[in-house]
Amino acid sequence: MRRLEGRVALVTGGLRGIGEAVTQRLIAEGAAVMVADLDETEGGRLGAHAAYVRLDVGDEAQWRAAVAAVEQRFGRLDILVANAGIGGTGPIREVTLEAWHQTLRVNLDGVFLATKHCAGLMARSGRDHRGGASIINIASIMGLVGLPQAGPYNASKGGVRLLTKANALEFAADKLPIRVNSVHPGFVETPLLLSSSPREALDFYHAGTPMGRLAQPSEIAAVVAFLASDDASFMTGSELVVDGGWTAQ
Amino acid sequence: MARLDGKVALVTGGTSGIGEATVHRLVADGAQVVFTGSNEAAAKRVSDATGALFQRSAVEDPAAWEALSAFVRDRCGRLDIAFANAGTEAGDGSVESIGIEGWNRIIAVNLTGVMLTCQAAVRLMRETAGGEGSIVVNSSMNAYKPMGNFVGYSTTKGALIALAKSVAIHCANQGTKIRCNSIHPGVVETDMIKNIIAKQADPGAARAAYAGMAPLNRMGQVEEIAALVAFLASDETRFITGADYSIDGGSTAGMMGV
């Protein structure tokens, strides 16, 4: 399918895991993608349909530069995928304020700054599409249900969920052609999850998911591509859970 | 796009509105479609336009499901997709005004009918499609925002959230790859709504009032709902089960300010 011909996307955390799969999928649908991540360069991994900008999503000055880079390179922005995120776990009585701030800074400040600085350009580009421009915030099922020792992560992703809804309503009220939705993956088979999870944790993820397996990053990317397209033109403020039934049980 | 090539779909209540649009969309995406309803003239229009097969059938009638399942099995050989869409609000009212006949009728169509649709679909998917498939339940935003003057409709649409999740968990626990999800449309500009608007003293004001129910300040189009059904029907959503997706122009996202 090539539903996104002529559109430009910005994907944060786009060099690995879900972000990488999203980048590949959007390109396959015809979009040009500005990939943002922490690496100094993209290391020659991106093809002709993508460009790269180094971006710490918690740094407002860097956001101004990144959006300027998108505008200079592509002249428009139709799709924003706020995907960059980090973990944030530990017994709440032991979590340091620094660690708490770091999780909130990347996972929640990052989405706030993304929206704040991309909305102007997206409002102009969105007029060219029946379904407008589309902001897709990658939250988590941990933005819907709690998990012991995941306080900082839960708080950040729960924040993303409601920030999404507030922004969706605000843009609708202001008649800006930007839809805003959140995606809530369950456990996804990313390099980060596989390398950072002890055996018992991986067993827990498998056994706890009714479908009995982890998600592939491409399965999250498919939902992102749907929300980015005009097929989702009446969807804004929605939360799309992709978790193999985890939160339904 | 043809991402449903080779698949067989069943759409209940396919002769008008969201159901009709979904028949069109699933056919356009490559599926073979069987649809049900009671309006034969409307059914002919849909069949002629799409090539989809019509079977007159009532979702709330258990005996009718045996015949319909046999029809799907014999004519199509398999079932991969079911859209439990048929619904009614006829005879509804507030908790003070509704009659027991109206209540029972709404429960029968909107709740028992959807359960029977899921039951028949799971059985057929196990029997004919290797235990794989996608069931989409058409609920409503009124599952989250019940209406005071539609107690039957609101209650049944709320119950469909739990019904869809129960079906999803059962199918997963049984080791099948059958998925079940609910969708929750806001106000959609169906023929029924268009007729209501046209009959008002001031149709323009009525239209504006309906549009204003969504923060996007418009009604949804039936094709927009059909697009979500087609997505959930596709193999792209194999990890999505037990989910409830709002498609309402922001109606349930919160409250609009001043």
Short mmCIF file of C-alpha atoms in Angstrom, two decimals:
data_model
loop_
_atom_site.label_atom_id
_atom_site.label_comp_id
_atom_site.label_asym_id
_atom_site.label_seq_id
_atom_site.Cartn_x
_atom_site.Cartn_y
_atom_site.Cartn_z
CA MET A 1 0.00 0.00 0.00
CA ARG A 2 1.19 3.51 -0.75
CA ARG A 3 -1.22 5.70 1.15
CA LEU A 4 1.36 8.30 2.12
CA GLU A 5 2.78 9.44 -1.22
CA GLY A 6 4.10 12.97 -1.04
CA ARG A 7 3.88 13.19 2.75
CA VAL A 8 6.69 13.95 5.14
CA ALA A 9 7.11 12.31 8.53
CA LEU A 10 9.29 12.92 11.56
CA VAL A 11 10.02 9.86 13.68
CA THR A 12 11.80 10.30 17.00
CA GLY A 13 13.85 7.39 18.24
CA GLY A 14 13.73 6.26 14.65
CA LEU A 15 16.98 4.31 14.39
CA ARG A 16 16.00 1.18 16.30
CA GLY A 17 13.17 -0.95 17.57
CA ILE A 18 9.64 0.31 16.98
CA GLY A 19 10.95 3.59 15.55
CA GLU A 20 13.03 1.83 12.94
CA ALA A 21 10.06 -0.34 11.91
CA VAL A 22 7.86 2.76 11.71
CA THR A 23 10.40 4.54 9.52
CA GLN A 24 10.59 1.59 7.14
CA ARG A 25 6.82 1.26 6.98
CA LEU A 26 6.18 4.96 6.31
CA ILE A 27 8.79 4.91 3.54
CA ALA A 28 7.16 1.79 2.08
CA GLU A 29 3.86 3.72 2.02
CA GLY A 30 5.46 6.50 0.02
CA ALA A 31 6.45 9.02 2.69
CA ALA A 32 9.77 10.79 3.11
CA VAL A 33 11.02 10.50 6.68
CA MET A 34 13.19 12.67 8.88
CA VAL A 35 14.62 10.29 11.42
CA ALA A 36 15.62 11.75 14.77
CA ASP A 37 17.70 9.90 17.32
CA LEU A 38 20.61 10.30 19.70
CA ASP A 39 23.36 8.86 17.50
CA GLU A 40 25.77 11.36 15.97
CA THR A 41 24.99 10.05 12.48
CA GLU A 42 22.62 7.50 11.02
CA GLY A 43 25.59 5.32 10.09
CA GLY A 44 24.55 4.84 6.49
CA ARG A 45 21.49 2.82 7.48
CA LEU A 46 18.90 5.09 5.89
CA GLY A 47 18.16 5.09 2.20
CA ALA A 48 17.28 7.81 -0.25
CA HIS A 49 13.83 8.47 1.21
CA ALA A 50 15.06 9.45 4.65
CA ALA A 51 17.21 12.10 6.26
CA TYR A 52 18.66 12.26 9.73
CA VAL A 53 18.84 14.81 12.48
CA ARG A 54 20.44 14.30 15.86
CA LEU A 55 17.90 15.15 18.56
CA ASP A 56 17.64 14.86 22.31
CA VAL A 57 13.84 15.05 22.61
CA GLY A 58 14.04 16.65 26.05
CA ASP A 59 16.01 19.66 24.79
CA GLU A 60 13.84 22.53 23.54
CA ALA A 61 16.63 24.28 21.61
CA GLN A 62 17.35 21.09 19.73
CA TRP A 63 13.66 20.78 18.86
CA ARG A 64 13.70 24.22 17.25
CA ALA A 65 16.69 23.17 15.17
CA ALA A 66 15.13 19.82 14.23
CA VAL A 67 11.88 21.36 12.99
CA ALA A 68 13.87 23.94 11.05
CA ALA A 69 15.81 21.09 9.48
CA VAL A 70 12.58 19.34 8.46
CA GLU A 71 11.21 22.51 6.91
CA GLN A 72 14.45 23.29 5.10
CA ARG A 73 14.88 19.77 3.75
CA PHE A 74 11.27 18.86 2.95
CA GLY A 75 9.23 22.07 3.21
CA ARG A 76 6.38 20.42 5.09
CA LEU A 77 5.44 18.01 7.88
CA ASP A 78 2.39 15.75 7.66
CA ILE A 79 3.14 13.03 10.21
CA LEU A 80 4.83 13.17 13.61
CA VAL A 81 5.59 9.92 15.39
CA ALA A 82 6.71 10.70 18.95
CA ASN A 83 8.31 7.37 19.67
CA ALA A 84 11.51 8.08 21.60
CA GLY A 85 11.32 6.63 25.08
CA ILE A 86 13.32 5.09 27.87
CA GLY A 87 12.52 2.79 30.76
CA GLY A 88 11.96 3.87 34.32
CA THR A 89 11.66 1.15 36.93
CA GLY A 90 12.63 0.33 40.45
CA PRO A 91 11.06 0.31 43.91
CA ILE A 92 9.48 3.73 44.34
CA ARG A 93 11.09 4.12 47.76
CA GLU A 94 14.49 3.87 46.11
CA VAL A 95 14.00 5.73 42.82
CA THR A 96 16.21 8.79 42.78
CA LEU A 97 14.77 12.14 41.83
CA GLU A 98 17.32 12.25 39.02
CA ALA A 99 16.12 8.94 37.59
CA TRP A 100 12.48 10.05 37.91
CA HIS A 101 13.23 13.30 36.10
CA GLN A 102 15.14 11.52 33.37
CA THR A 103 12.21 9.21 32.56
CA LEU A 104 9.70 12.05 32.59
CA ARG A 105 12.06 14.23 30.56
CA VAL A 106 12.40 11.81 27.67
CA ASN A 107 8.98 10.15 27.72
CA LEU A 108 6.73 13.09 28.55
CA ASP A 109 8.68 16.32 28.02
CA GLY A 110 9.71 14.80 24.69
CA VAL A 111 6.10 14.43 23.52
CA PHE A 112 5.18 17.89 24.79
CA LEU A 113 8.08 19.55 22.98
CA ALA A 114 7.44 17.51 19.82
CA THR A 115 3.84 18.68 19.69
CA LYS A 116 4.61 22.25 20.63
CA HIS A 117 7.26 22.74 17.97
CA CYS A 118 5.81 20.65 15.13
CA ALA A 119 2.20 21.83 15.29
CA GLY A 120 2.73 25.07 13.36
CA LEU A 121 4.27 23.40 10.32
CA MET A 122 1.82 20.49 10.54
CA ALA A 123 -1.19 22.81 10.61
CA ARG A 124 -0.12 24.22 7.25
CA SER A 125 0.67 20.83 5.69
CA GLY A 126 -2.46 19.20 7.08
CA ARG A 127 -4.71 21.34 4.87
CA ASP A 128 -3.59 19.28 1.89
CA HIS A 129 -5.19 16.08 3.15
CA ARG A 130 -8.77 15.02 3.75
CA GLY A 131 -7.67 13.52 7.06
CA GLY A 132 -5.36 16.38 8.00
CA ALA A 133 -1.93 15.97 9.52
CA SER A 134 -1.44 13.25 12.10
CA ILE A 135 0.43 13.13 15.38
CA ILE A 136 0.95 9.61 16.72
CA ASN A 137 2.28 9.33 20.25
CA ILE A 138 3.75 5.97 21.18
CA ALA A 139 2.62 5.35 24.73
CA SER A 140 2.36 1.85 26.22
CA ILE A 141 -0.12 -0.40 27.98
CA MET A 142 1.82 0.91 30.99
CA GLY A 143 -0.02 4.15 30.30
CA LEU A 144 -3.26 2.30 31.03
CA VAL A 145 -2.50 -0.16 33.80
CA GLY A 146 -0.05 -0.06 36.68
CA LEU A 147 2.86 -2.40 37.31
CA PRO A 148 4.77 -2.70 40.58
CA GLN A 149 8.17 -1.02 40.42
CA ALA A 150 7.29 0.78 37.19
CA GLY A 151 6.14 4.02 38.80
CA PRO A 152 8.18 6.47 36.73
CA TYR A 153 7.41 4.64 33.48
CA ASN A 154 3.70 4.32 34.35
CA ALA A 155 3.51 8.01 35.20
CA SER A 156 5.23 9.08 32.00
CA LYS A 157 3.09 6.91 29.71
CA GLY A 158 -0.13 7.75 31.52
CA GLY A 159 0.83 11.36 30.99
CA VAL A 160 1.29 10.76 27.27
CA ARG A 161 -2.20 9.25 27.10
CA LEU A 162 -3.94 12.32 28.48
CA LEU A 163 -1.64 14.84 26.83
CA THR A 164 -2.73 13.20 23.58
CA LYS A 165 -6.41 13.70 24.35
CA ALA A 166 -5.98 17.29 25.51
CA ASN A 167 -4.05 18.16 22.36
CA ALA A 168 -6.60 16.42 20.14
CA LEU A 169 -9.41 18.47 21.66
CA GLU A 170 -7.41 21.69 21.56
CA PHE A 171 -6.50 21.38 17.88
CA ALA A 172 -10.10 20.47 17.06
CA ALA A 173 -11.36 23.51 18.96
CA ASP A 174 -8.84 25.73 17.18
CA LYS A 175 -9.84 24.22 13.80
CA LEU A 176 -6.29 23.11 13.11
CA PRO A 177 -6.14 20.14 10.72
CA ILE A 178 -4.10 17.95 13.03
CA ARG A 179 -5.37 14.71 14.51
CA VAL A 180 -3.67 13.37 17.65
CA ASN A 181 -3.88 9.76 18.81
CA SER A 182 -1.89 7.44 21.06
CA VAL A 183 -0.73 3.89 20.42
CA HIS A 184 -0.35 1.54 23.39
CA PRO A 185 1.83 -1.44 22.59
CA GLY A 186 2.11 -4.40 24.90
CA PHE A 187 5.44 -6.18 25.02
CA VAL A 188 7.29 -5.83 21.74
CA GLU A 189 10.23 -7.90 20.58
CA THR A 190 12.72 -5.09 20.25
CA PRO A 191 16.50 -5.37 20.65
CA LEU A 192 16.21 -3.22 23.78
CA LEU A 193 13.61 -5.47 25.42
CA LEU A 194 15.44 -8.67 24.52
CA SER A 195 18.80 -7.42 25.77
CA SER A 196 17.52 -5.75 28.93
CA SER A 197 15.10 -8.42 30.15
CA PRO A 198 16.18 -11.37 32.27
CA ARG A 199 14.87 -14.79 31.27
CA GLU A 200 12.14 -14.68 33.93
CA ALA A 201 10.89 -11.36 32.60
CA LEU A 202 10.67 -12.64 29.04
CA ASP A 203 8.81 -15.72 30.27
CA PHE A 204 6.42 -13.40 32.13
CA TYR A 205 5.80 -11.32 28.99
CA HIS A 206 5.04 -14.42 26.93
CA ALA A 207 2.90 -16.17 29.51
CA GLY A 208 1.05 -13.02 30.48
CA THR A 209 0.04 -12.14 26.94
CA PRO A 210 -3.16 -14.02 26.02
CA MET A 211 -1.93 -14.48 22.47
CA GLY A 212 1.14 -16.17 23.89
CA ARG A 213 3.79 -14.17 22.12
CA LEU A 214 5.40 -10.76 21.92
CA ALA A 215 4.52 -8.23 19.23
CA GLN A 216 6.81 -7.66 16.30
CA PRO A 217 7.84 -4.02 15.76
CA SER A 218 6.22 -4.18 12.31
CA GLU A 219 2.85 -4.82 13.97
CA ILE A 220 3.10 -1.53 15.83
CA ALA A 221 4.26 0.21 12.66
CA ALA A 222 1.13 -0.99 10.84
CA VAL A 223 -1.07 0.81 13.36
CA VAL A 224 1.03 3.95 13.04
CA ALA A 225 0.69 3.85 9.26
CA PHE A 226 -3.07 3.47 9.57
CA LEU A 227 -3.33 6.47 11.90
CA ALA A 228 -1.08 8.49 9.60
CA SER A 229 -3.31 7.82 6.61
CA ASP A 230 -6.65 9.27 5.57
CA ASP A 231 -8.19 5.92 6.51
CA ALA A 232 -8.18 7.26 10.08
CA SER A 233 -9.65 10.65 9.15
CA PHE A 234 -12.37 10.58 11.84
CA MET A 235 -10.06 9.40 14.61
CA THR A 236 -8.63 11.91 17.03
CA GLY A 237 -8.10 11.63 20.76
CA SER A 238 -8.29 7.84 20.48
CA GLU A 239 -6.03 5.34 22.21
CA LEU A 240 -5.17 2.28 20.13
CA VAL A 241 -4.09 -0.68 22.22
CA VAL A 242 -1.93 -3.29 20.48
CA ASP A 243 -1.19 -5.84 23.18
CA GLY A 244 -2.31 -9.33 22.23
CA GLY A 245 -5.12 -9.07 24.76
CA TRP A 246 -2.98 -8.19 27.81
CA THR A 247 -5.17 -5.40 29.17
CA ALA A 248 -8.45 -7.10 28.22
CA GLN A 249 -7.99 -10.00 30.62
CA MET B 1 -5.33 -2.26 -2.06
CA ALA B 2 -6.55 -5.83 -2.06
CA ARG B 3 -5.14 -6.73 1.31
CA LEU B 4 -8.09 -9.04 1.97
CA ASP B 5 -7.62 -11.21 -1.12
CA GLY B 6 -8.85 -14.74 -0.57
CA LYS B 7 -10.71 -13.92 2.62
CA VAL B 8 -14.41 -14.38 3.26
CA ALA B 9 -16.30 -11.88 5.37
CA LEU B 10 -19.72 -11.81 6.99
CA VAL B 11 -21.41 -8.46 7.67
CA THR B 12 -24.63 -8.38 9.68
CA GLY B 13 -26.95 -5.47 8.97
CA GLY B 14 -25.26 -4.85 5.63
CA THR B 15 -28.12 -3.22 3.75
CA SER B 16 -27.59 0.35 4.93
CA GLY B 17 -25.34 2.78 6.76
CA ILE B 18 -22.06 1.59 8.22
CA GLY B 19 -22.83 -2.00 7.29
CA GLU B 20 -23.42 -1.16 3.64
CA ALA B 21 -20.26 0.93 3.46
CA THR B 22 -18.30 -1.90 5.04
CA VAL B 23 -19.59 -4.38 2.46
CA HIS B 24 -18.33 -2.01 -0.23
CA ARG B 25 -14.95 -1.53 1.45
CA LEU B 26 -14.29 -5.21 2.16
CA VAL B 27 -15.16 -6.10 -1.43
CA ALA B 28 -12.90 -3.32 -2.70
CA ASP B 29 -10.09 -4.72 -0.54
CA GLY B 30 -10.49 -8.13 -2.14
CA ALA B 31 -12.76 -10.10 0.19
CA GLN B 32 -15.76 -12.19 -0.74
CA VAL B 33 -18.63 -10.88 1.36
CA VAL B 34 -21.88 -12.30 2.68
CA PHE B 35 -24.22 -9.79 4.30
CA THR B 36 -27.49 -10.01 6.18
CA GLY B 37 -30.47 -7.77 6.78
CA SER B 38 -34.20 -7.63 6.32
CA ASN B 39 -34.69 -4.96 3.64
CA GLU B 40 -34.63 -6.94 0.39
CA ALA B 41 -34.81 -3.95 -1.93
CA ALA B 42 -31.82 -2.34 -0.23
CA ALA B 43 -30.03 -5.68 -0.25
CA LYS B 44 -30.44 -5.95 -4.00
CA ARG B 45 -28.90 -2.53 -4.44
CA VAL B 46 -25.87 -3.55 -2.38
CA SER B 47 -25.54 -6.91 -4.13
CA ASP B 48 -25.81 -5.37 -7.57
CA ALA B 49 -23.18 -2.77 -6.74
CA THR B 50 -20.66 -5.09 -5.09
CA GLY B 51 -21.34 -8.69 -6.05
CA ALA B 52 -21.67 -9.53 -2.35
CA LEU B 53 -24.08 -12.31 -1.39
CA PHE B 54 -27.21 -11.44 0.57
CA GLN B 55 -28.95 -13.71 3.04
CA ARG B 56 -32.08 -12.56 4.76
CA SER B 57 -31.43 -13.38 8.39
CA ALA B 58 -32.24 -12.07 11.87
CA VAL B 59 -29.23 -11.88 14.19
CA GLU B 60 -31.31 -12.53 17.30
CA ASP B 61 -32.71 -15.83 15.98
CA PRO B 62 -30.52 -18.83 16.98
CA ALA B 63 -32.13 -21.09 14.38
CA ALA B 64 -31.38 -18.58 11.63
CA TRP B 65 -27.69 -18.78 12.51
CA GLU B 66 -27.58 -22.46 11.65
CA ALA B 67 -28.91 -21.73 8.18
CA LEU B 68 -26.63 -18.74 7.70
CA SER B 69 -23.57 -20.69 8.82
CA ALA B 70 -24.45 -23.46 6.42
CA PHE B 71 -24.82 -20.92 3.63
CA VAL B 72 -21.37 -19.42 4.31
CA ARG B 73 -19.79 -22.88 4.57
CA ASP B 74 -21.40 -24.15 1.38
CA ARG B 75 -21.11 -21.08 -0.81
CA CYS B 76 -17.80 -19.65 0.32
CA GLY B 77 -16.02 -22.55 1.96
CA ARG B 78 -14.58 -20.53 4.80
CA LEU B 79 -14.98 -17.56 7.11
CA ASP B 80 -12.15 -15.20 8.01
CA ILE B 81 -13.88 -11.96 8.99
CA ALA B 82 -17.10 -11.15 10.84
CA PHE B 83 -18.47 -7.66 11.36
CA ALA B 84 -21.19 -7.77 14.02
CA ASN B 85 -22.91 -4.61 12.99
CA ALA B 86 -26.68 -5.11 13.14
CA GLY B 87 -28.29 -2.96 15.80
CA THR B 88 -31.45 -1.11 16.68
CA GLU B 89 -32.78 1.61 18.92
CA ALA B 90 -36.43 1.20 18.00
CA GLY B 91 -38.64 1.26 21.07
CA ASP B 92 -35.96 2.78 23.26
CA GLY B 93 -36.58 5.44 25.89
CA SER B 94 -35.42 6.63 29.27
CA VAL B 95 -35.41 4.40 32.31
CA GLU B 96 -38.80 5.92 33.19
CA SER B 97 -40.44 5.64 29.79
CA ILE B 98 -39.14 2.48 28.14
CA GLY B 99 -41.55 -0.43 27.81
CA ILE B 100 -40.49 -4.00 28.48
CA GLU B 101 -41.12 -4.96 24.85
CA GLY B 102 -38.80 -2.28 23.57
CA TRP B 103 -36.16 -3.19 26.14
CA ASN B 104 -36.32 -6.90 25.31
CA ARG B 105 -36.17 -6.22 21.60
CA ILE B 106 -33.07 -4.03 21.93
CA ILE B 107 -31.35 -6.56 24.20
CA ALA B 108 -32.19 -9.31 21.69
CA VAL B 109 -30.79 -7.54 18.63
CA ASN B 110 -27.92 -5.49 20.06
CA LEU B 111 -26.61 -7.93 22.63
CA THR B 112 -27.87 -11.48 22.03
CA GLY B 113 -27.53 -10.92 18.29
CA VAL B 114 -23.88 -9.91 18.63
CA MET B 115 -23.15 -12.86 20.94
CA LEU B 116 -24.71 -15.22 18.40
CA THR B 117 -22.70 -13.57 15.63
CA CYS B 118 -19.48 -14.11 17.59
CA GLN B 119 -20.48 -17.68 18.45
CA ALA B 120 -21.19 -18.59 14.84
CA ALA B 121 -18.05 -16.80 13.65
CA VAL B 122 -15.74 -18.56 16.11
CA ARG B 123 -17.20 -21.93 15.21
CA LEU B 124 -16.87 -21.29 11.48
CA MET B 125 -13.35 -19.87 11.80
CA ARG B 126 -12.24 -22.92 13.76
CA GLU B 127 -13.90 -25.27 11.30
CA THR B 128 -12.98 -23.62 8.01
CA ALA B 129 -10.06 -21.24 8.51
CA GLY B 130 -7.68 -23.10 10.77
CA GLY B 131 -8.77 -21.24 13.86
CA GLU B 132 -7.72 -17.86 12.54
CA GLY B 133 -9.83 -14.81 11.91
CA SER B 134 -10.99 -11.37 12.93
CA ILE B 135 -14.27 -10.41 14.56
CA VAL B 136 -15.16 -6.73 14.77
CA VAL B 137 -18.03 -5.68 17.02
CA ASN B 138 -19.74 -2.41 16.19
CA SER B 139 -20.52 -0.74 19.49
CA SER B 140 -20.86 3.03 19.87
CA MET B 141 -19.39 5.98 21.69
CA ASN B 142 -22.50 5.64 23.85
CA ALA B 143 -20.76 2.70 25.51
CA TYR B 144 -18.68 5.39 27.23
CA LYS B 145 -21.15 8.26 27.07
CA PRO B 146 -24.60 6.77 27.68
CA MET B 147 -27.67 8.77 26.65
CA GLY B 148 -30.41 9.36 29.19
CA ASN B 149 -33.18 8.92 26.65
CA PHE B 150 -31.74 5.73 25.13
CA VAL B 151 -31.29 3.42 28.09
CA GLY B 152 -31.55 0.21 26.07
CA TYR B 153 -29.17 1.27 23.34
CA SER B 154 -26.62 2.71 25.76
CA THR B 155 -26.69 -0.34 28.02
CA THR B 156 -26.29 -2.85 25.23
CA LYS B 157 -23.49 -0.88 23.60
CA GLY B 158 -21.68 -0.76 26.94
CA ALA B 159 -22.09 -4.51 27.36
CA LEU B 160 -20.49 -5.09 23.97
CA ILE B 161 -17.13 -3.91 25.35
CA ALA B 162 -17.10 -6.80 27.81
CA LEU B 163 -18.56 -9.23 25.28
CA ALA B 164 -15.80 -8.51 22.77
CA LYS B 165 -13.09 -8.80 25.42
CA SER B 166 -14.54 -12.07 26.72
CA VAL B 167 -14.58 -13.54 23.22
CA ALA B 168 -11.02 -12.31 22.66
CA ILE B 169 -9.68 -13.82 25.87
CA HIS B 170 -11.46 -17.11 25.27
CA CYS B 171 -10.14 -17.44 21.73
CA ALA B 172 -6.59 -16.60 22.83
CA ASN B 173 -6.72 -18.93 25.83
CA GLN B 174 -7.88 -21.71 23.54
CA GLY B 175 -4.77 -21.22 21.46
CA THR B 176 -6.62 -19.98 18.40
CA LYS B 177 -5.58 -16.96 16.36
CA ILE B 178 -9.11 -15.62 16.29
CA ARG B 179 -9.20 -11.98 17.36
CA CYS B 180 -12.14 -9.93 18.57
CA ASN B 181 -12.24 -6.16 19.00
CA SER B 182 -14.92 -3.52 19.39
CA ILE B 183 -15.19 -0.18 17.63
CA HIS B 184 -17.00 2.85 19.00
CA PRO B 185 -18.21 5.32 16.38
CA GLY B 186 -19.46 8.76 17.26
CA VAL B 187 -22.32 10.36 15.33
CA VAL B 188 -22.15 9.06 11.77
CA GLU B 189 -24.00 10.57 8.84
CA THR B 190 -26.06 7.53 7.91
CA ASP B 191 -29.22 7.62 5.83
CA MET B 192 -31.14 7.32 9.09
CA ILE B 193 -29.54 10.48 10.46
CA LYS B 194 -29.95 12.26 7.13
CA ASN B 195 -33.66 11.48 7.18
CA ILE B 196 -34.04 12.73 10.72
CA ILE B 197 -32.28 15.97 9.76
CA ALA B 198 -34.40 16.43 6.65
CA LYS B 199 -37.61 16.15 8.67
CA GLN B 200 -36.69 18.92 11.10
CA ALA B 201 -38.21 22.38 10.82
CA ASP B 202 -34.71 23.78 10.44
CA PRO B 203 -32.56 21.08 8.81
CA GLY B 204 -29.51 23.33 8.79
CA ALA B 205 -29.68 23.82 12.53
CA ALA B 206 -30.28 20.11 13.09
CA ARG B 207 -27.28 19.24 10.96
CA ALA B 208 -25.12 21.72 12.86
CA ALA B 209 -26.28 20.25 16.16
CA TYR B 210 -25.30 16.73 15.11
CA ALA B 211 -21.98 17.94 13.72
CA GLY B 212 -21.30 19.86 16.90
CA MET B 213 -21.45 16.70 18.98
CA ALA B 214 -17.88 15.92 17.87
CA PRO B 215 -14.93 18.20 18.60
CA LEU B 216 -14.02 17.88 14.90
CA ASN B 217 -17.36 19.63 14.34
CA ARG B 218 -18.66 17.22 11.77
CA MET B 219 -20.34 13.86 11.55
CA GLY B 220 -18.35 10.80 10.67
CA GLN B 221 -18.84 9.34 7.21
CA VAL B 222 -19.77 5.69 6.84
CA GLU B 223 -16.67 5.13 4.70
CA GLU B 224 -14.47 6.30 7.57
CA ILE B 225 -15.91 3.65 9.88
CA ALA B 226 -15.60 1.03 7.16
CA ALA B 227 -11.90 1.88 6.82
CA LEU B 228 -11.30 1.00 10.48
CA VAL B 229 -13.22 -2.25 10.09
CA ALA B 230 -11.12 -3.14 7.05
CA PHE B 231 -7.93 -2.43 8.97
CA LEU B 232 -8.95 -4.59 11.93
CA ALA B 233 -10.03 -7.31 9.50
CA SER B 234 -6.60 -7.45 7.89
CA ASP B 235 -3.62 -9.60 8.82
CA GLU B 236 -1.80 -6.40 9.76
CA THR B 237 -3.64 -6.43 13.07
CA ARG B 238 -2.83 -9.99 14.16
CA PHE B 239 -1.60 -8.78 17.55
CA ILE B 240 -4.69 -6.67 18.24
CA THR B 241 -7.34 -8.44 20.29
CA GLY B 242 -9.60 -7.45 23.15
CA ALA B 243 -9.17 -3.79 22.24
CA ASP B 244 -11.88 -1.15 22.06
CA TYR B 245 -11.18 1.57 19.51
CA SER B 246 -12.95 4.92 19.53
CA ILE B 247 -13.65 6.54 16.16
CA ASP B 248 -15.59 9.62 17.08
CA GLY B 249 -13.84 12.81 16.06
CA GLY B 250 -12.70 13.31 19.64
CA SER B 251 -16.14 12.93 21.25
CA THR B 252 -14.99 10.71 24.11
CA ALA B 253 -11.53 12.21 24.57
CA GLY B 254 -12.72 14.67 27.17
CA MET B 255 -14.67 17.87 27.42
CA MET B 256 -14.47 20.94 25.27
CA GLY B 257 -13.61 24.14 27.04
CA VAL B 258 -15.19 27.52 26.67
#
